[in-house]
mmCIF file of C-alpha atoms and ligand atoms in Angstrom:
data_model
loop_
_atom_site.group_PDB
_atom_site.id
_atom_site.type_symbol
_atom_site.label_atom_id
_atom_site.label_comp_id
_atom_site.label_asym_id
_atom_site.label_seq_id
_atom_site.Cartn_x
_atom_site.Cartn_y
_atom_site.Cartn_z
ATOM 1 C CA UNK A 163 29.497 101.458 316.388
ATOM 2 C CA UNK A 164 27.130 100.994 313.467
ATOM 3 C CA UNK A 165 24.805 98.507 315.217
ATOM 4 C CA UNK A 166 21.427 100.069 315.752
ATOM 5 C CA UNK A 167 19.457 100.217 318.961
ATOM 6 C CA UNK A 168 16.464 102.077 320.324
ATOM 7 C CA UNK A 169 18.347 102.372 323.637
ATOM 8 C CA UNK A 170 20.713 105.214 324.461
ATOM 9 C CA UNK A 171 24.315 105.309 323.343
ATOM 10 C CA UNK A 172 26.907 103.869 325.732
ATOM 11 C CA UNK A 173 24.201 102.427 327.986
ATOM 12 C CA UNK A 174 26.504 99.530 328.907
ATOM 13 C CA UNK A 175 29.853 101.338 328.774
ATOM 14 C CA UNK A 176 32.439 99.599 330.999
ATOM 15 C CA UNK A 177 30.139 96.624 331.486
ATOM 16 C CA UNK A 178 30.846 93.012 330.603
ATOM 17 C CA UNK A 179 28.024 90.896 329.198
ATOM 18 C CA UNK A 180 28.084 87.164 328.502
ATOM 19 C CA UNK A 181 25.719 85.788 325.865
ATOM 20 C CA UNK A 182 25.547 82.025 325.517
ATOM 21 C CA UNK A 183 24.614 80.913 322.040
ATOM 22 C CA UNK A 184 25.673 84.396 320.970
ATOM 23 C CA UNK A 185 26.885 83.377 317.525
ATOM 24 C CA UNK A 186 23.577 82.920 315.750
ATOM 25 C CA UNK A 187 19.940 83.993 315.622
ATOM 26 C CA UNK A 188 18.504 85.710 318.672
ATOM 27 C CA UNK A 189 21.803 85.412 320.559
ATOM 28 C CA UNK A 190 23.661 87.155 317.761
ATOM 29 C CA UNK A 191 21.085 89.952 317.666
ATOM 30 C CA UNK A 192 21.488 90.466 321.419
ATOM 31 C CA UNK A 193 25.298 90.380 321.192
ATOM 32 C CA UNK A 194 25.339 92.931 318.366
ATOM 33 C CA UNK A 195 23.013 95.302 320.176
ATOM 34 C CA UNK A 196 24.927 95.030 323.471
ATOM 35 C CA UNK A 197 28.201 95.735 321.689
ATOM 36 C CA UNK A 198 26.583 98.693 319.938
ATOM 37 C CA UNK A 199 25.627 100.050 323.354
ATOM 38 C CA UNK A 200 29.239 99.943 324.512
ATOM 39 C CA UNK A 201 29.431 96.632 326.390
ATOM 40 C CA UNK A 202 32.326 94.225 326.256
ATOM 41 C CA UNK A 203 30.473 91.184 324.952
ATOM 42 C CA UNK A 204 31.604 87.606 325.417
ATOM 43 C CA UNK A 205 29.778 85.283 323.067
ATOM 44 C CA UNK A 206 30.042 81.649 324.073
ATOM 45 C CA UNK A 207 28.897 78.527 322.318
ATOM 46 C CA UNK A 208 29.688 74.900 321.775
ATOM 47 C CA UNK A 209 29.771 75.428 318.015
ATOM 48 C CA UNK A 210 33.019 77.275 317.289
ATOM 49 C CA UNK A 211 32.015 77.686 313.652
ATOM 50 C CA UNK A 212 29.039 79.792 314.767
ATOM 51 C CA UNK A 213 31.134 82.064 316.939
ATOM 52 C CA UNK A 214 33.874 83.341 314.671
ATOM 53 C CA UNK A 215 31.712 85.086 312.027
ATOM 54 C CA UNK A 216 29.787 86.974 314.709
ATOM 55 C CA UNK A 217 32.936 87.822 316.662
ATOM 56 C CA UNK A 218 34.519 89.103 313.454
ATOM 57 C CA UNK A 219 31.529 91.223 312.404
ATOM 58 C CA UNK A 220 31.241 92.870 315.823
ATOM 59 C CA UNK A 221 35.010 93.488 316.002
ATOM 60 C CA UNK A 222 35.054 94.885 312.455
ATOM 61 C CA UNK A 223 32.317 97.334 313.462
ATOM 62 C CA UNK A 224 34.506 98.556 316.342
ATOM 63 C CA UNK A 225 32.770 96.597 319.088
ATOM 64 C CA UNK A 226 34.447 95.001 322.086
ATOM 65 C CA UNK A 227 33.939 91.269 321.721
ATOM 66 C CA UNK A 228 35.472 87.912 322.562
ATOM 67 C CA UNK A 229 34.363 84.430 321.586
ATOM 68 C CA UNK A 230 34.827 81.572 324.046
ATOM 69 C CA UNK A 231 34.049 77.917 323.383
ATOM 70 C CA UNK A 232 31.599 76.598 325.957
ATOM 71 C CA UNK A 233 29.564 73.491 326.645
ATOM 72 C CA UNK A 234 26.830 74.540 329.050
ATOM 73 C CA UNK A 235 26.136 70.899 329.888
ATOM 74 C CA UNK A 236 29.583 70.516 331.446
ATOM 75 C CA UNK A 237 29.653 72.206 334.854
ATOM 76 C CA UNK A 238 33.453 72.338 335.092
ATOM 77 C CA UNK A 239 33.651 73.893 331.640
ATOM 78 C CA UNK A 240 30.998 76.457 332.612
ATOM 79 C CA UNK A 241 32.843 77.406 335.805
ATOM 80 C CA UNK A 242 36.195 77.682 334.045
ATOM 81 C CA UNK A 243 34.705 79.775 331.232
ATOM 82 C CA UNK A 244 33.044 82.319 333.501
ATOM 83 C CA UNK A 245 36.195 82.504 335.661
ATOM 84 C CA UNK A 246 38.110 83.224 332.476
ATOM 85 C CA UNK A 247 35.705 86.069 331.670
ATOM 86 C CA UNK A 248 36.369 87.627 335.077
ATOM 87 C CA UNK A 249 40.138 87.156 334.834
ATOM 88 C CA UNK A 250 40.365 88.580 331.291
ATOM 89 C CA UNK A 251 37.727 91.316 331.445
ATOM 90 C CA UNK A 252 37.411 92.018 335.160
ATOM 91 C CA UNK A 253 33.709 91.522 335.828
ATOM 92 C CA UNK A 254 30.370 90.053 334.709
ATOM 93 C CA UNK A 255 27.570 92.605 334.807
ATOM 94 C CA UNK A 256 25.082 90.654 332.765
ATOM 95 C CA UNK A 257 24.488 87.081 331.676
ATOM 96 C CA UNK A 258 22.108 86.102 328.889
ATOM 97 C CA UNK A 259 21.310 82.402 328.931
ATOM 98 C CA UNK A 260 20.302 82.026 325.335
ATOM 99 C CA UNK A 261 21.995 78.769 324.296
ATOM 100 C CA UNK A 262 19.599 75.918 323.906
ATOM 101 C CA UNK A 263 18.526 73.160 321.622
ATOM 102 C CA UNK A 264 15.803 70.613 320.977
ATOM 103 C CA UNK A 265 14.438 68.395 318.277
ATOM 104 C CA UNK A 266 10.946 67.807 317.016
ATOM 105 C CA UNK A 267 9.436 64.502 318.198
ATOM 106 C CA UNK A 268 6.293 63.290 319.947
ATOM 107 C CA UNK A 269 6.849 62.320 323.573
ATOM 108 C CA UNK A 270 6.213 58.678 322.669
ATOM 109 C CA UNK A 271 9.269 58.678 320.409
ATOM 110 C CA UNK A 272 11.814 60.517 322.569
ATOM 111 C CA UNK A 273 14.542 58.211 323.889
ATOM 112 C CA UNK A 274 15.826 58.596 327.421
ATOM 113 C CA UNK A 275 19.093 59.844 325.968
ATOM 114 C CA UNK A 276 17.328 62.486 323.839
ATOM 115 C CA UNK A 277 15.197 63.579 326.779
ATOM 116 C CA UNK A 278 18.176 63.985 329.081
ATOM 117 C CA UNK A 279 20.202 65.817 326.451
ATOM 118 C CA UNK A 280 17.488 68.445 325.941
ATOM 119 C CA UNK A 281 16.775 68.889 329.642
ATOM 120 C CA UNK A 282 20.489 69.114 330.430
ATOM 121 C CA UNK A 283 21.003 71.762 327.781
ATOM 122 C CA UNK A 284 17.996 73.951 328.419
ATOM 123 C CA UNK A 285 17.419 73.584 332.141
ATOM 124 C CA UNK A 286 20.575 72.252 333.765
ATOM 125 C CA UNK A 287 22.859 74.304 331.509
ATOM 126 C CA UNK A 288 20.984 77.470 332.483
ATOM 127 C CA UNK A 289 21.350 76.545 336.147
ATOM 128 C CA UNK A 290 25.092 75.885 335.778
ATOM 129 C CA UNK A 291 25.601 79.227 334.021
ATOM 130 C CA UNK A 292 23.601 81.249 336.529
ATOM 131 C CA UNK A 293 25.301 79.621 339.500
ATOM 132 C CA UNK A 294 28.773 80.008 338.076
ATOM 133 C CA UNK A 295 28.106 83.731 337.402
ATOM 134 C CA UNK A 296 26.852 84.008 340.966
ATOM 135 C CA UNK A 297 29.903 82.270 342.405
ATOM 136 C CA UNK A 298 32.588 83.988 340.417
ATOM 137 C CA UNK A 299 31.219 87.545 340.373
ATOM 138 C CA UNK A 300 27.596 88.354 341.128
ATOM 139 C CA UNK A 301 27.456 87.154 344.759
ATOM 140 C CA UNK A 302 29.889 89.922 345.680
ATOM 141 C CA UNK A 303 28.932 92.568 343.117
ATOM 142 C CA UNK A 304 25.346 91.962 341.943
ATOM 143 C CA UNK A 305 24.316 91.719 338.326
ATOM 144 C CA UNK A 306 21.493 90.926 335.949
ATOM 145 C CA UNK A 307 20.621 87.566 334.417
ATOM 146 C CA UNK A 308 18.187 87.021 331.557
ATOM 147 C CA UNK A 309 17.073 83.547 330.511
ATOM 148 C CA UNK A 310 15.635 83.090 327.051
ATOM 149 C CA UNK A 311 12.910 80.440 327.258
ATOM 150 C CA UNK A 312 10.055 79.670 324.849
ATOM 151 C CA UNK A 313 6.314 79.856 324.456
ATOM 152 C CA UNK A 314 5.220 76.680 326.228
ATOM 153 C CA UNK A 315 2.391 78.021 328.378
ATOM 154 C CA UNK A 316 -0.298 75.711 326.938
ATOM 155 C CA UNK A 317 1.974 72.701 326.594
ATOM 156 C CA UNK A 318 4.389 72.192 323.728
ATOM 157 C CA UNK A 319 3.287 69.300 321.493
ATOM 158 C CA UNK A 320 6.191 67.501 319.814
ATOM 159 C CA UNK A 321 8.565 69.419 322.061
ATOM 160 C CA UNK A 322 7.738 67.917 325.470
ATOM 161 C CA UNK A 323 11.391 67.851 326.530
ATOM 162 C CA UNK A 324 12.071 71.502 325.861
ATOM 163 C CA UNK A 325 8.631 72.586 327.092
ATOM 164 C CA UNK A 326 9.294 70.915 330.432
ATOM 165 C CA UNK A 327 12.823 72.310 330.597
ATOM 166 C CA UNK A 328 11.755 75.874 329.750
ATOM 167 C CA UNK A 329 8.910 75.743 332.278
ATOM 168 C CA UNK A 330 11.569 74.643 334.762
ATOM 169 C CA UNK A 331 13.657 77.698 333.901
ATOM 170 C CA UNK A 332 10.651 79.960 334.545
ATOM 171 C CA UNK A 333 10.357 78.527 338.050
ATOM 172 C CA UNK A 334 14.147 78.633 338.560
ATOM 173 C CA UNK A 335 13.967 82.323 337.635
ATOM 174 C CA UNK A 336 11.501 82.916 340.447
ATOM 175 C CA UNK A 337 13.499 80.962 343.006
ATOM 176 C CA UNK A 338 16.815 82.620 342.195
ATOM 177 C CA UNK A 339 15.183 86.064 342.211
ATOM 178 C CA UNK A 340 14.336 85.383 345.850
ATOM 179 C CA UNK A 341 17.485 83.553 346.951
ATOM 180 C CA UNK A 342 19.839 86.074 345.343
ATOM 181 C CA UNK A 343 17.936 89.308 345.964
ATOM 182 C CA UNK A 344 20.173 90.083 348.927
ATOM 183 C CA UNK A 345 23.165 90.098 346.581
ATOM 184 C CA UNK A 346 21.689 92.701 344.250
ATOM 185 C CA UNK A 347 21.103 90.151 341.518
ATOM 186 C CA UNK A 348 18.060 90.509 339.281
ATOM 187 C CA UNK A 349 17.017 87.514 337.196
ATOM 188 C CA UNK A 350 14.248 87.449 334.625
ATOM 189 C CA UNK A 351 13.199 85.404 331.613
ATOM 190 C CA UNK A 352 12.025 86.315 328.156
ATOM 191 C CA UNK A 353 9.577 83.950 326.458
ATOM 192 C CA UNK A 354 9.661 84.487 322.703
ATOM 193 C CA UNK A 355 6.754 83.231 320.655
ATOM 194 C CA UNK A 356 7.060 82.505 316.973
ATOM 195 C CA UNK A 357 10.151 84.437 315.895
ATOM 196 C CA UNK A 358 11.447 84.696 312.360
ATOM 197 C CA UNK A 359 15.008 83.840 313.354
ATOM 198 C CA UNK A 360 17.791 81.831 311.784
ATOM 199 C CA UNK A 361 16.993 79.069 314.316
ATOM 200 C CA UNK A 362 13.776 78.355 312.419
ATOM 201 C CA UNK A 363 15.778 77.535 309.331
ATOM 202 C CA UNK A 364 17.355 74.562 311.091
ATOM 203 C CA UNK A 365 14.015 72.714 310.973
ATOM 204 C CA UNK A 366 12.944 70.532 308.034
ATOM 205 C CA UNK A 367 11.033 72.376 305.269
ATOM 206 C CA UNK A 368 7.720 70.751 306.155
ATOM 207 C CA UNK A 369 7.983 71.993 309.732
ATOM 208 C CA UNK A 370 9.103 75.430 308.570
ATOM 209 C CA UNK A 371 5.953 75.627 306.413
ATOM 210 C CA UNK A 372 3.772 74.577 309.323
ATOM 211 C CA UNK A 373 5.405 77.206 311.524
ATOM 212 C CA UNK A 374 4.920 79.937 308.905
ATOM 213 C CA UNK A 375 1.218 79.102 308.626
ATOM 214 C CA UNK A 376 0.907 79.437 312.409
ATOM 215 C CA UNK A 377 1.598 83.184 312.107
ATOM 216 C CA UNK A 378 -2.038 83.681 311.008
ATOM 217 C CA UNK A 379 -3.142 82.457 314.451
ATOM 218 C CA UNK A 380 -1.168 85.086 316.337
ATOM 219 C CA UNK A 381 -3.182 88.184 317.277
ATOM 220 C CA UNK A 382 -0.364 90.295 315.800
ATOM 221 C CA UNK A 383 -0.873 88.307 312.579
ATOM 222 C CA UNK A 384 2.816 88.005 311.967
ATOM 223 C CA UNK A 385 5.919 86.377 313.394
ATOM 224 C CA UNK A 386 8.175 88.303 315.761
ATOM 225 C CA UNK A 387 11.633 89.594 314.951
ATOM 226 C CA UNK A 388 15.007 88.951 316.550
ATOM 227 C CA UNK A 389 15.165 92.702 317.239
ATOM 228 C CA UNK A 390 11.990 92.484 319.327
ATOM 229 C CA UNK A 391 13.451 89.736 321.508
ATOM 230 C CA UNK A 392 16.747 91.590 321.774
ATOM 231 C CA UNK A 393 15.008 94.821 322.838
ATOM 232 C CA UNK A 394 13.171 93.023 325.648
ATOM 233 C CA UNK A 395 16.416 91.393 326.769
ATOM 234 C CA UNK A 396 18.342 94.677 326.732
ATOM 235 C CA UNK A 397 15.555 96.302 328.729
ATOM 236 C CA UNK A 398 15.799 93.564 331.375
ATOM 237 C CA UNK A 399 19.580 94.024 331.582
ATOM 238 C CA UNK A 400 19.286 97.806 331.838
ATOM 239 C CA UNK A 401 18.723 100.063 334.855
ATOM 240 C CA UNK A 402 15.222 100.716 333.494
ATOM 241 C CA UNK A 403 14.350 97.258 334.872
ATOM 242 C CA UNK A 404 15.918 97.964 338.285
ATOM 243 C CA UNK A 405 12.704 96.988 340.131
ATOM 244 C CA UNK A 406 11.953 93.910 338.042
ATOM 245 C CA UNK A 407 13.063 90.440 339.076
ATOM 246 C CA UNK A 408 11.602 86.949 338.958
ATOM 247 C CA UNK A 409 9.356 87.693 335.994
ATOM 248 C CA UNK A 410 8.966 86.129 332.579
ATOM 249 C CA UNK A 411 8.134 88.596 329.831
ATOM 250 C CA UNK A 412 6.239 87.178 326.853
ATOM 251 C CA UNK A 413 7.383 88.529 323.504
ATOM 252 C CA UNK A 414 4.821 86.734 321.414
ATOM 253 C CA UNK A 415 2.328 89.141 319.803
ATOM 254 C CA UNK A 416 -0.247 87.839 322.324
ATOM 255 C CA UNK A 417 -0.021 84.409 320.671
ATOM 256 C CA UNK A 418 0.048 82.587 323.994
ATOM 257 C CA UNK A 419 -3.278 84.138 324.996
ATOM 258 C CA UNK A 420 -5.212 83.319 321.900
ATOM 259 C CA UNK A 421 -7.601 80.433 321.660
ATOM 260 C CA UNK A 422 -10.887 79.976 319.936
ATOM 261 C CA UNK A 423 -13.217 80.577 322.868
ATOM 262 C CA UNK A 424 -16.119 81.801 320.784
ATOM 263 C CA UNK A 425 -13.908 84.746 319.953
ATOM 264 C CA UNK A 426 -12.082 85.212 316.711
ATOM 265 C CA UNK A 427 -9.727 88.063 316.001
ATOM 266 C CA UNK A 428 -10.906 89.617 312.737
ATOM 267 C CA UNK A 429 -8.442 89.700 309.880
ATOM 268 C CA UNK A 430 -6.478 92.901 310.138
ATOM 269 C CA UNK A 431 -3.264 94.498 309.004
ATOM 270 C CA UNK A 432 -0.330 92.833 310.755
ATOM 271 C CA UNK A 433 1.077 94.925 313.611
ATOM 272 C CA UNK A 434 3.887 97.286 312.644
ATOM 273 C CA UNK A 435 7.286 95.582 312.837
ATOM 274 C CA UNK A 436 10.187 96.710 314.989
ATOM 275 C CA UNK A 437 13.334 95.554 313.253
ATOM 276 C CA UNK A 438 16.803 97.008 313.389
ATOM 277 C CA UNK A 439 18.733 97.511 310.177
ATOM 278 C CA UNK A 440 21.698 95.153 310.062
ATOM 279 C CA UNK A 441 24.129 98.064 309.602
HETATM 280 N N1 ADE B 571 24.078 75.381 322.109
HETATM 281 C C1 ADE B 571 23.362 74.239 322.028
HETATM 282 N N2 ADE B 571 23.815 73.321 322.907
HETATM 283 C C2 ADE B 571 24.837 73.928 323.592
HETATM 284 C C3 ADE B 571 25.699 73.527 324.632
HETATM 285 N N3 ADE B 571 25.621 72.316 325.176
HETATM 286 N N4 ADE B 571 26.624 74.395 325.062
HETATM 287 C C4 ADE B 571 26.698 75.620 324.525
HETATM 288 N N5 ADE B 571 25.933 76.065 323.555
HETATM 289 C C5 ADE B 571 24.994 75.230 323.093
#
């Protein structure tokens, strides 16, 4: 497999991993790296047009991959999809809840419909996925779940819906880590900060510019990479994280810690980048 990783070869041999939103951006990076490490990877998304190119590139590289259509907001669809994974591939060792979505708007302008849509996708959809994985495989066999959330620790202006939903996922992560510990299930979250991912390119140019200028306010003095989020996710799925559950790991260049409290980080060289070559 040509996909690069800092982790050891065949780390996930004979394991089945489900990555929601695995067709694009951070989800694609995670799917590629998992496949490169020997996993059978099921990428699942509502947008079929996002799935096929990623399925094809992983398959062409010799990876084990399947692409399933999935609407995480539809509980019956979620249950049927994860059952299908077990019936076709025999197990679910890891679940990465990466699918999500939001739109930029001040709280005063978000309709009830828009609010519910974002909360259903990011919070309820994550709950449906985790519980379906629990019911159809992990209750009996254990497993690892990783939820991809967002940097919302100091509030999330113009993103109140997703900030609230992601904060909900952080707490859900803690609760499920306790409720499902007896089943050998570990569940953790990853909170990416400002990441230079294809997801950013879906925002209007003016917002993209604003986001790019925010990189100067991150102690690392740069945006993060998809590879850096993928590495943290792979770590959480791996046996190296065997004693870690209920946590949320910030992958944000210390951006969530930084405020002007009479302390300014001097201008410095941006931190060295960790980024996998595409081939
Ligand atoms: N990506 C964004 N929204 C989604 C949804 N409802 N289901 C699956 N993937 C998604």
